[in-house]
């Protein structure tokens, strides 16, 4: 179903922003459900960050994830208990440990990503060619918005 929503004013921009926020939040919720991993969203986010960035200290991970260090300690302890990460002591300072993703952690991330991608692909297949092309353009616009930062 195509609905035209022209946006040409500041009020229109605010309305578009509200609709976009709602749609993105609903999509994120559905994707979390599709990629069910058995771990919390915070744990999944931390695991994905370590996977993407490589081994890192708890303090660095807490800063990237924008949580307090005690919260990150609990998150990593749960991930470690599940065999998804391990801690590797620093060669230079044995008091410092870096968190790294295990093979099981990488498998969990891949399985989650595959499920989410498959869900989106199925949903996209329900669109006609013009709407799929429009989605491609919309994704490009969203990527540009995100590249600009805050």
Short mmCIF file of N, CA and C in Angstrom, two decimals:
data_model
loop_
_atom_site.label_atom_id
_atom_site.label_comp_id
_atom_site.label_asym_id
_atom_site.label_seq_id
_atom_site.Cartn_x
_atom_site.Cartn_y
_atom_site.Cartn_z
N UNK A 1 0.85 -1.16 0.00
CA UNK A 1 0.00 0.00 0.00
C UNK A 1 0.89 1.23 0.00
N UNK A 2 0.73 2.11 -0.98
CA UNK A 2 1.52 3.31 -1.09
C UNK A 2 0.71 4.49 -0.57
N UNK A 3 1.32 5.26 0.33
CA UNK A 3 0.67 6.44 0.86
C UNK A 3 1.63 7.60 0.68
N UNK A 4 1.16 8.66 0.05
CA UNK A 4 2.00 9.83 -0.15
C UNK A 4 1.96 10.69 1.11
N UNK A 5 3.12 11.07 1.58
CA UNK A 5 3.24 11.94 2.74
C UNK A 5 4.24 13.04 2.40
N UNK A 6 3.80 14.06 1.66
CA UNK A 6 4.75 15.10 1.30
C UNK A 6 5.24 15.84 2.55
N UNK A 7 6.54 16.11 2.56
CA UNK A 7 7.14 16.80 3.70
C UNK A 7 7.92 17.98 3.16
N UNK A 8 7.42 19.19 3.41
CA UNK A 8 8.09 20.37 2.88
C UNK A 8 8.25 21.47 3.90
N UNK A 9 7.82 21.24 5.14
CA UNK A 9 7.90 22.29 6.16
C UNK A 9 8.63 21.77 7.37
N UNK A 10 8.93 22.69 8.28
CA UNK A 10 9.55 22.30 9.54
C UNK A 10 8.62 21.35 10.29
N UNK A 11 7.32 21.67 10.31
CA UNK A 11 6.36 20.76 10.95
C UNK A 11 6.36 19.42 10.24
N UNK A 12 6.46 19.45 8.92
CA UNK A 12 6.51 18.21 8.16
C UNK A 12 7.77 17.41 8.49
N UNK A 13 8.89 18.11 8.69
CA UNK A 13 10.13 17.43 9.07
C UNK A 13 9.98 16.77 10.43
N UNK A 14 9.32 17.44 11.35
CA UNK A 14 9.10 16.87 12.68
C UNK A 14 8.20 15.65 12.60
N UNK A 15 7.18 15.73 11.75
CA UNK A 15 6.28 14.58 11.57
C UNK A 15 7.03 13.41 10.93
N UNK A 16 7.84 13.70 9.91
CA UNK A 16 8.62 12.66 9.27
C UNK A 16 9.60 12.04 10.26
N UNK A 17 10.23 12.86 11.08
CA UNK A 17 11.16 12.34 12.08
C UNK A 17 10.45 11.41 13.06
N UNK A 18 9.26 11.77 13.48
CA UNK A 18 8.50 10.94 14.41
C UNK A 18 8.11 9.61 13.76
N UNK A 19 7.68 9.67 12.50
CA UNK A 19 7.31 8.44 11.79
C UNK A 19 8.52 7.54 11.58
N UNK A 20 9.65 8.16 11.22
CA UNK A 20 10.88 7.40 11.01
C UNK A 20 11.33 6.74 12.31
N UNK A 21 11.31 7.47 13.40
CA UNK A 21 11.69 6.93 14.70
C UNK A 21 10.83 5.73 15.06
N UNK A 22 9.53 5.87 14.89
CA UNK A 22 8.62 4.77 15.21
C UNK A 22 8.89 3.56 14.32
N UNK A 23 9.05 3.79 13.02
CA UNK A 23 9.29 2.67 12.10
C UNK A 23 10.62 1.98 12.40
N UNK A 24 11.66 2.75 12.68
CA UNK A 24 12.97 2.16 12.99
C UNK A 24 12.89 1.35 14.29
N UNK A 25 12.22 1.88 15.30
CA UNK A 25 12.08 1.17 16.57
C UNK A 25 11.29 -0.13 16.40
N UNK A 26 10.21 -0.07 15.64
CA UNK A 26 9.41 -1.28 15.41
C UNK A 26 10.21 -2.32 14.63
N UNK A 27 10.95 -1.87 13.62
CA UNK A 27 11.78 -2.79 12.85
C UNK A 27 12.86 -3.41 13.75
N UNK A 28 13.50 -2.60 14.57
CA UNK A 28 14.54 -3.11 15.47
C UNK A 28 13.96 -4.16 16.42
N UNK A 29 12.77 -3.91 16.94
CA UNK A 29 12.12 -4.86 17.85
C UNK A 29 11.83 -6.19 17.11
N UNK A 30 11.32 -6.09 15.89
CA UNK A 30 11.04 -7.31 15.12
C UNK A 30 12.31 -8.07 14.79
N UNK A 31 13.38 -7.33 14.46
CA UNK A 31 14.64 -8.00 14.15
C UNK A 31 15.23 -8.67 15.39
N UNK A 32 15.11 -8.03 16.55
CA UNK A 32 15.57 -8.68 17.79
C UNK A 32 14.84 -10.00 17.99
N UNK A 33 13.53 -9.98 17.74
CA UNK A 33 12.73 -11.19 17.90
C UNK A 33 13.16 -12.26 16.89
N UNK A 34 13.40 -11.88 15.65
CA UNK A 34 13.79 -12.83 14.61
C UNK A 34 15.16 -13.44 14.88
N UNK A 35 16.07 -12.65 15.42
CA UNK A 35 17.44 -13.11 15.63
C UNK A 35 17.64 -13.68 17.01
N UNK A 36 16.58 -14.16 17.63
CA UNK A 36 16.61 -14.64 19.01
C UNK A 36 17.88 -15.44 19.29
N UNK A 37 18.61 -14.99 20.30
CA UNK A 37 19.90 -15.58 20.61
C UNK A 37 19.96 -16.21 21.99
N UNK A 38 19.00 -15.89 22.84
CA UNK A 38 19.05 -16.39 24.21
C UNK A 38 19.86 -15.51 25.13
N UNK A 39 20.38 -14.39 24.60
CA UNK A 39 21.09 -13.44 25.45
C UNK A 39 20.38 -12.09 25.33
N UNK A 40 20.66 -11.22 26.27
CA UNK A 40 19.99 -9.92 26.30
C UNK A 40 20.49 -9.02 25.17
N UNK A 41 19.71 -8.00 24.82
CA UNK A 41 20.17 -7.04 23.81
C UNK A 41 21.50 -6.38 24.19
N UNK A 42 21.69 -6.09 25.47
CA UNK A 42 22.96 -5.49 25.92
C UNK A 42 24.12 -6.44 25.72
N UNK A 43 23.89 -7.70 26.02
CA UNK A 43 24.94 -8.70 25.82
C UNK A 43 25.25 -8.88 24.33
N UNK A 44 24.21 -8.92 23.53
CA UNK A 44 24.40 -9.07 22.09
C UNK A 44 25.16 -7.88 21.51
N UNK A 45 24.83 -6.69 21.96
CA UNK A 45 25.51 -5.49 21.49
C UNK A 45 26.99 -5.51 21.88
N UNK A 46 27.28 -5.87 23.12
CA UNK A 46 28.67 -5.93 23.57
C UNK A 46 29.44 -6.99 22.78
N UNK A 47 28.81 -8.15 22.57
CA UNK A 47 29.45 -9.22 21.81
C UNK A 47 29.76 -8.76 20.39
N UNK A 48 28.80 -8.10 19.76
CA UNK A 48 29.00 -7.61 18.39
C UNK A 48 30.10 -6.55 18.34
N UNK A 49 30.18 -5.69 19.35
CA UNK A 49 31.22 -4.66 19.39
C UNK A 49 32.60 -5.29 19.48
N UNK A 50 32.76 -6.27 20.35
CA UNK A 50 34.06 -6.95 20.48
C UNK A 50 34.39 -7.69 19.19
N UNK A 51 33.40 -8.31 18.59
CA UNK A 51 33.62 -9.00 17.32
C UNK A 51 34.10 -8.04 16.24
N UNK A 52 33.47 -6.88 16.18
CA UNK A 52 33.80 -5.88 15.15
C UNK A 52 35.14 -5.19 15.44
N UNK A 53 35.40 -4.87 16.71
CA UNK A 53 36.57 -4.06 17.07
C UNK A 53 37.79 -4.86 17.45
N UNK A 54 37.59 -6.13 17.78
CA UNK A 54 38.70 -6.94 18.25
C UNK A 54 38.82 -6.87 19.76
N UNK A 55 39.77 -7.64 20.32
CA UNK A 55 39.91 -7.68 21.78
C UNK A 55 40.05 -6.28 22.37
N UNK A 56 39.34 -6.07 23.48
CA UNK A 56 39.39 -4.76 24.12
C UNK A 56 39.19 -4.91 25.62
N UNK A 57 39.62 -3.89 26.36
CA UNK A 57 39.47 -3.91 27.81
C UNK A 57 38.00 -3.67 28.17
N UNK A 58 37.66 -4.04 29.39
CA UNK A 58 36.29 -3.79 29.86
C UNK A 58 35.99 -2.29 29.85
N UNK A 59 36.95 -1.48 30.24
CA UNK A 59 36.75 -0.02 30.25
C UNK A 59 36.48 0.53 28.86
N UNK A 60 37.26 0.06 27.88
CA UNK A 60 37.05 0.51 26.51
C UNK A 60 35.69 0.05 25.99
N UNK A 61 35.33 -1.19 26.31
CA UNK A 61 34.05 -1.72 25.87
C UNK A 61 32.89 -0.95 26.51
N UNK A 62 33.03 -0.65 27.80
CA UNK A 62 32.00 0.13 28.49
C UNK A 62 31.84 1.50 27.84
N UNK A 63 32.95 2.12 27.46
CA UNK A 63 32.89 3.44 26.83
C UNK A 63 32.19 3.37 25.48
N UNK A 64 32.53 2.37 24.66
CA UNK A 64 31.91 2.23 23.35
C UNK A 64 30.42 1.96 23.49
N UNK A 65 30.06 1.11 24.44
CA UNK A 65 28.65 0.74 24.64
C UNK A 65 27.89 1.77 25.46
N UNK A 66 28.60 2.75 25.97
CA UNK A 66 28.01 3.84 26.75
C UNK A 66 27.26 3.33 27.98
N UNK A 67 27.94 2.46 28.72
CA UNK A 67 27.42 1.97 30.00
C UNK A 67 28.52 2.13 31.04
N UNK A 68 28.13 2.07 32.29
CA UNK A 68 29.09 2.18 33.38
C UNK A 68 29.91 0.89 33.47
N UNK A 69 31.19 1.01 33.87
CA UNK A 69 32.05 -0.17 33.97
C UNK A 69 31.46 -1.32 34.80
N UNK A 70 30.81 -1.06 35.96
CA UNK A 70 30.23 -2.20 36.70
C UNK A 70 29.16 -2.95 35.89
N UNK A 71 28.40 -2.22 35.11
CA UNK A 71 27.39 -2.87 34.25
C UNK A 71 28.07 -3.73 33.20
N UNK A 72 29.16 -3.21 32.62
CA UNK A 72 29.87 -3.98 31.59
C UNK A 72 30.51 -5.21 32.20
N UNK A 73 30.99 -5.10 33.43
CA UNK A 73 31.56 -6.27 34.10
C UNK A 73 30.53 -7.38 34.21
N UNK A 74 29.29 -7.03 34.58
CA UNK A 74 28.22 -8.03 34.68
C UNK A 74 27.88 -8.61 33.31
N UNK A 75 27.80 -7.75 32.30
CA UNK A 75 27.49 -8.21 30.94
C UNK A 75 28.55 -9.20 30.47
N UNK A 76 29.81 -8.84 30.61
CA UNK A 76 30.90 -9.70 30.14
C UNK A 76 30.96 -10.99 30.95
N UNK A 77 30.68 -10.91 32.24
CA UNK A 77 30.67 -12.13 33.06
C UNK A 77 29.62 -13.11 32.56
N UNK A 78 28.46 -12.60 32.17
CA UNK A 78 27.41 -13.48 31.62
C UNK A 78 27.84 -14.07 30.28
N UNK A 79 28.44 -13.23 29.43
CA UNK A 79 28.92 -13.73 28.14
C UNK A 79 30.01 -14.78 28.34
N UNK A 80 30.89 -14.53 29.28
CA UNK A 80 31.97 -15.46 29.57
C UNK A 80 31.40 -16.77 30.11
N UNK A 81 30.41 -16.68 30.99
CA UNK A 81 29.76 -17.87 31.53
C UNK A 81 29.09 -18.70 30.45
N UNK A 82 28.64 -18.05 29.39
CA UNK A 82 28.01 -18.76 28.28
C UNK A 82 29.01 -19.23 27.24
N UNK A 83 30.30 -18.99 27.48
CA UNK A 83 31.33 -19.43 26.54
C UNK A 83 31.41 -18.59 25.28
N UNK A 84 30.83 -17.38 25.31
CA UNK A 84 30.78 -16.53 24.12
C UNK A 84 31.98 -15.59 24.01
N UNK A 85 32.59 -15.28 25.15
CA UNK A 85 33.81 -14.47 25.18
C UNK A 85 34.75 -15.10 26.20
N UNK A 86 36.02 -14.72 26.08
CA UNK A 86 36.96 -15.05 27.15
C UNK A 86 37.82 -13.82 27.40
N UNK A 87 38.53 -13.88 28.50
CA UNK A 87 39.40 -12.77 28.86
C UNK A 87 40.84 -13.22 28.70
N UNK A 88 41.61 -12.34 28.08
CA UNK A 88 43.01 -12.64 27.80
C UNK A 88 43.85 -11.60 28.54
N UNK A 89 44.72 -12.07 29.45
CA UNK A 89 45.55 -11.16 30.22
C UNK A 89 46.56 -10.47 29.30
N UNK A 90 46.80 -9.20 29.58
CA UNK A 90 47.77 -8.42 28.81
C UNK A 90 49.18 -8.92 29.09
N UNK A 91 49.98 -8.98 28.06
CA UNK A 91 51.38 -9.38 28.23
C UNK A 91 52.15 -8.33 29.04
N UNK A 92 51.82 -7.05 28.84
CA UNK A 92 52.53 -5.97 29.50
C UNK A 92 52.10 -5.77 30.95
N UNK A 93 50.83 -5.96 31.23
CA UNK A 93 50.31 -5.73 32.58
C UNK A 93 49.28 -6.80 32.87
N UNK A 94 49.65 -7.77 33.70
CA UNK A 94 48.79 -8.92 33.97
C UNK A 94 47.49 -8.51 34.68
N UNK A 95 47.43 -7.28 35.20
CA UNK A 95 46.19 -6.82 35.85
C UNK A 95 45.14 -6.42 34.82
N UNK A 96 45.57 -6.20 33.59
CA UNK A 96 44.67 -5.78 32.52
C UNK A 96 44.29 -6.99 31.66
N UNK A 97 43.00 -7.14 31.43
CA UNK A 97 42.54 -8.24 30.57
C UNK A 97 41.75 -7.67 29.41
N UNK A 98 41.89 -8.30 28.30
CA UNK A 98 41.12 -7.93 27.12
C UNK A 98 40.07 -9.01 26.87
N UNK A 99 38.89 -8.55 26.50
CA UNK A 99 37.78 -9.45 26.19
C UNK A 99 37.86 -9.77 24.70
N UNK A 100 37.70 -11.03 24.37
CA UNK A 100 37.69 -11.41 22.96
C UNK A 100 36.58 -12.43 22.73
N UNK A 101 36.08 -12.45 21.52
CA UNK A 101 34.98 -13.33 21.14
C UNK A 101 35.53 -14.73 20.88
N UNK A 102 34.82 -15.72 21.38
CA UNK A 102 35.18 -17.11 21.12
C UNK A 102 34.53 -17.58 19.82
N UNK A 103 34.90 -18.76 19.39
CA UNK A 103 34.27 -19.34 18.19
C UNK A 103 32.76 -19.48 18.40
N UNK A 104 32.35 -19.87 19.60
CA UNK A 104 30.91 -19.99 19.89
C UNK A 104 30.22 -18.64 19.81
N UNK A 105 30.90 -17.59 20.25
CA UNK A 105 30.34 -16.25 20.16
C UNK A 105 30.17 -15.80 18.72
N UNK A 106 31.16 -16.09 17.89
CA UNK A 106 31.07 -15.73 16.47
C UNK A 106 29.95 -16.50 15.79
N UNK A 107 29.79 -17.77 16.15
CA UNK A 107 28.71 -18.58 15.58
C UNK A 107 27.35 -18.02 15.97
N UNK A 108 27.19 -17.61 17.22
CA UNK A 108 25.92 -17.04 17.67
C UNK A 108 25.61 -15.75 16.90
N UNK A 109 26.62 -14.89 16.74
CA UNK A 109 26.41 -13.65 15.99
C UNK A 109 26.03 -13.95 14.55
N UNK A 110 26.72 -14.88 13.91
CA UNK A 110 26.43 -15.22 12.52
C UNK A 110 25.02 -15.78 12.37
N UNK A 111 24.63 -16.66 13.29
CA UNK A 111 23.29 -17.24 13.25
C UNK A 111 22.23 -16.15 13.40
N UNK A 112 22.46 -15.22 14.32
CA UNK A 112 21.51 -14.13 14.53
C UNK A 112 21.42 -13.24 13.30
N UNK A 113 22.56 -12.88 12.73
CA UNK A 113 22.57 -12.03 11.54
C UNK A 113 21.89 -12.72 10.36
N UNK A 114 22.14 -13.99 10.20
CA UNK A 114 21.54 -14.75 9.10
C UNK A 114 20.02 -14.76 9.23
N UNK A 115 19.53 -15.00 10.43
CA UNK A 115 18.08 -15.02 10.66
C UNK A 115 17.46 -13.64 10.38
N UNK A 116 18.11 -12.60 10.84
CA UNK A 116 17.59 -11.25 10.63
C UNK A 116 17.59 -10.89 9.14
N UNK A 117 18.68 -11.21 8.45
CA UNK A 117 18.76 -10.93 7.02
C UNK A 117 17.69 -11.71 6.25
N UNK A 118 17.48 -12.96 6.63
CA UNK A 118 16.47 -13.78 5.95
C UNK A 118 15.08 -13.20 6.18
N UNK A 119 14.81 -12.74 7.38
CA UNK A 119 13.50 -12.13 7.68
C UNK A 119 13.30 -10.90 6.78
N UNK A 120 14.30 -10.03 6.73
CA UNK A 120 14.17 -8.82 5.90
C UNK A 120 14.04 -9.18 4.43
N UNK A 121 14.81 -10.15 3.97
CA UNK A 121 14.72 -10.56 2.56
C UNK A 121 13.31 -11.06 2.23
N UNK A 122 12.73 -11.84 3.14
CA UNK A 122 11.35 -12.32 2.91
C UNK A 122 10.38 -11.16 2.84
N UNK A 123 10.54 -10.19 3.70
CA UNK A 123 9.65 -9.03 3.72
C UNK A 123 9.84 -8.20 2.44
N UNK A 124 11.07 -8.03 2.01
CA UNK A 124 11.34 -7.27 0.79
C UNK A 124 10.76 -7.96 -0.44
N UNK A 125 10.74 -9.28 -0.44
CA UNK A 125 10.19 -10.02 -1.58
C UNK A 125 8.69 -9.79 -1.75
N UNK A 126 8.03 -9.29 -0.72
CA UNK A 126 6.60 -9.01 -0.84
C UNK A 126 6.33 -7.68 -1.53
N UNK A 127 7.38 -6.90 -1.75
CA UNK A 127 7.23 -5.59 -2.39
C UNK A 127 7.38 -5.72 -3.91
N UNK A 128 6.77 -4.79 -4.61
CA UNK A 128 6.99 -4.78 -6.06
C UNK A 128 8.36 -4.16 -6.35
N UNK A 129 8.77 -4.25 -7.58
CA UNK A 129 10.11 -3.79 -7.98
C UNK A 129 10.33 -2.32 -7.67
N UNK A 130 9.32 -1.49 -7.88
CA UNK A 130 9.46 -0.06 -7.63
C UNK A 130 9.68 0.21 -6.15
N UNK A 131 8.93 -0.49 -5.29
CA UNK A 131 9.10 -0.29 -3.85
C UNK A 131 10.46 -0.82 -3.38
N UNK A 132 10.94 -1.93 -3.96
CA UNK A 132 12.27 -2.43 -3.59
C UNK A 132 13.34 -1.42 -3.99
N UNK A 133 13.19 -0.82 -5.17
CA UNK A 133 14.14 0.20 -5.61
C UNK A 133 14.09 1.40 -4.66
N UNK A 134 12.90 1.78 -4.25
CA UNK A 134 12.74 2.89 -3.31
C UNK A 134 13.40 2.56 -1.97
N UNK A 135 13.27 1.32 -1.53
CA UNK A 135 13.92 0.91 -0.28
C UNK A 135 15.44 1.03 -0.42
N UNK A 136 15.97 0.67 -1.57
CA UNK A 136 17.41 0.82 -1.81
C UNK A 136 17.85 2.26 -1.69
N UNK A 137 17.04 3.16 -2.25
CA UNK A 137 17.35 4.59 -2.14
C UNK A 137 17.24 5.06 -0.70
N UNK A 138 16.22 4.59 0.02
CA UNK A 138 16.02 4.98 1.41
C UNK A 138 17.19 4.51 2.28
N UNK A 139 17.68 3.30 2.02
CA UNK A 139 18.82 2.80 2.78
C UNK A 139 20.04 3.67 2.52
N UNK A 140 20.26 4.08 1.28
CA UNK A 140 21.39 4.95 0.97
C UNK A 140 21.28 6.28 1.72
N UNK A 141 20.08 6.82 1.78
CA UNK A 141 19.87 8.08 2.51
C UNK A 141 20.15 7.87 4.00
N UNK A 142 19.64 6.78 4.58
CA UNK A 142 19.89 6.50 5.99
C UNK A 142 21.39 6.34 6.26
N UNK A 143 22.09 5.66 5.37
CA UNK A 143 23.54 5.50 5.54
C UNK A 143 24.24 6.86 5.53
N UNK A 144 23.81 7.77 4.65
CA UNK A 144 24.42 9.11 4.63
C UNK A 144 24.13 9.87 5.91
N UNK A 145 22.91 9.75 6.42
CA UNK A 145 22.55 10.42 7.68
C UNK A 145 23.47 9.90 8.80
N UNK A 146 23.64 8.60 8.85
CA UNK A 146 24.46 8.00 9.92
C UNK A 146 25.94 8.34 9.78
N UNK A 147 26.43 8.49 8.57
CA UNK A 147 27.82 8.85 8.35
C UNK A 147 28.14 10.24 8.86
N UNK A 148 27.15 11.10 8.87
CA UNK A 148 27.36 12.49 9.31
C UNK A 148 27.52 12.60 10.82
N UNK A 149 27.20 11.53 11.54
CA UNK A 149 27.37 11.55 13.00
C UNK A 149 26.30 12.35 13.67
N UNK A 150 26.65 12.79 14.87
CA UNK A 150 25.67 13.48 15.70
C UNK A 150 25.65 14.92 15.43
#
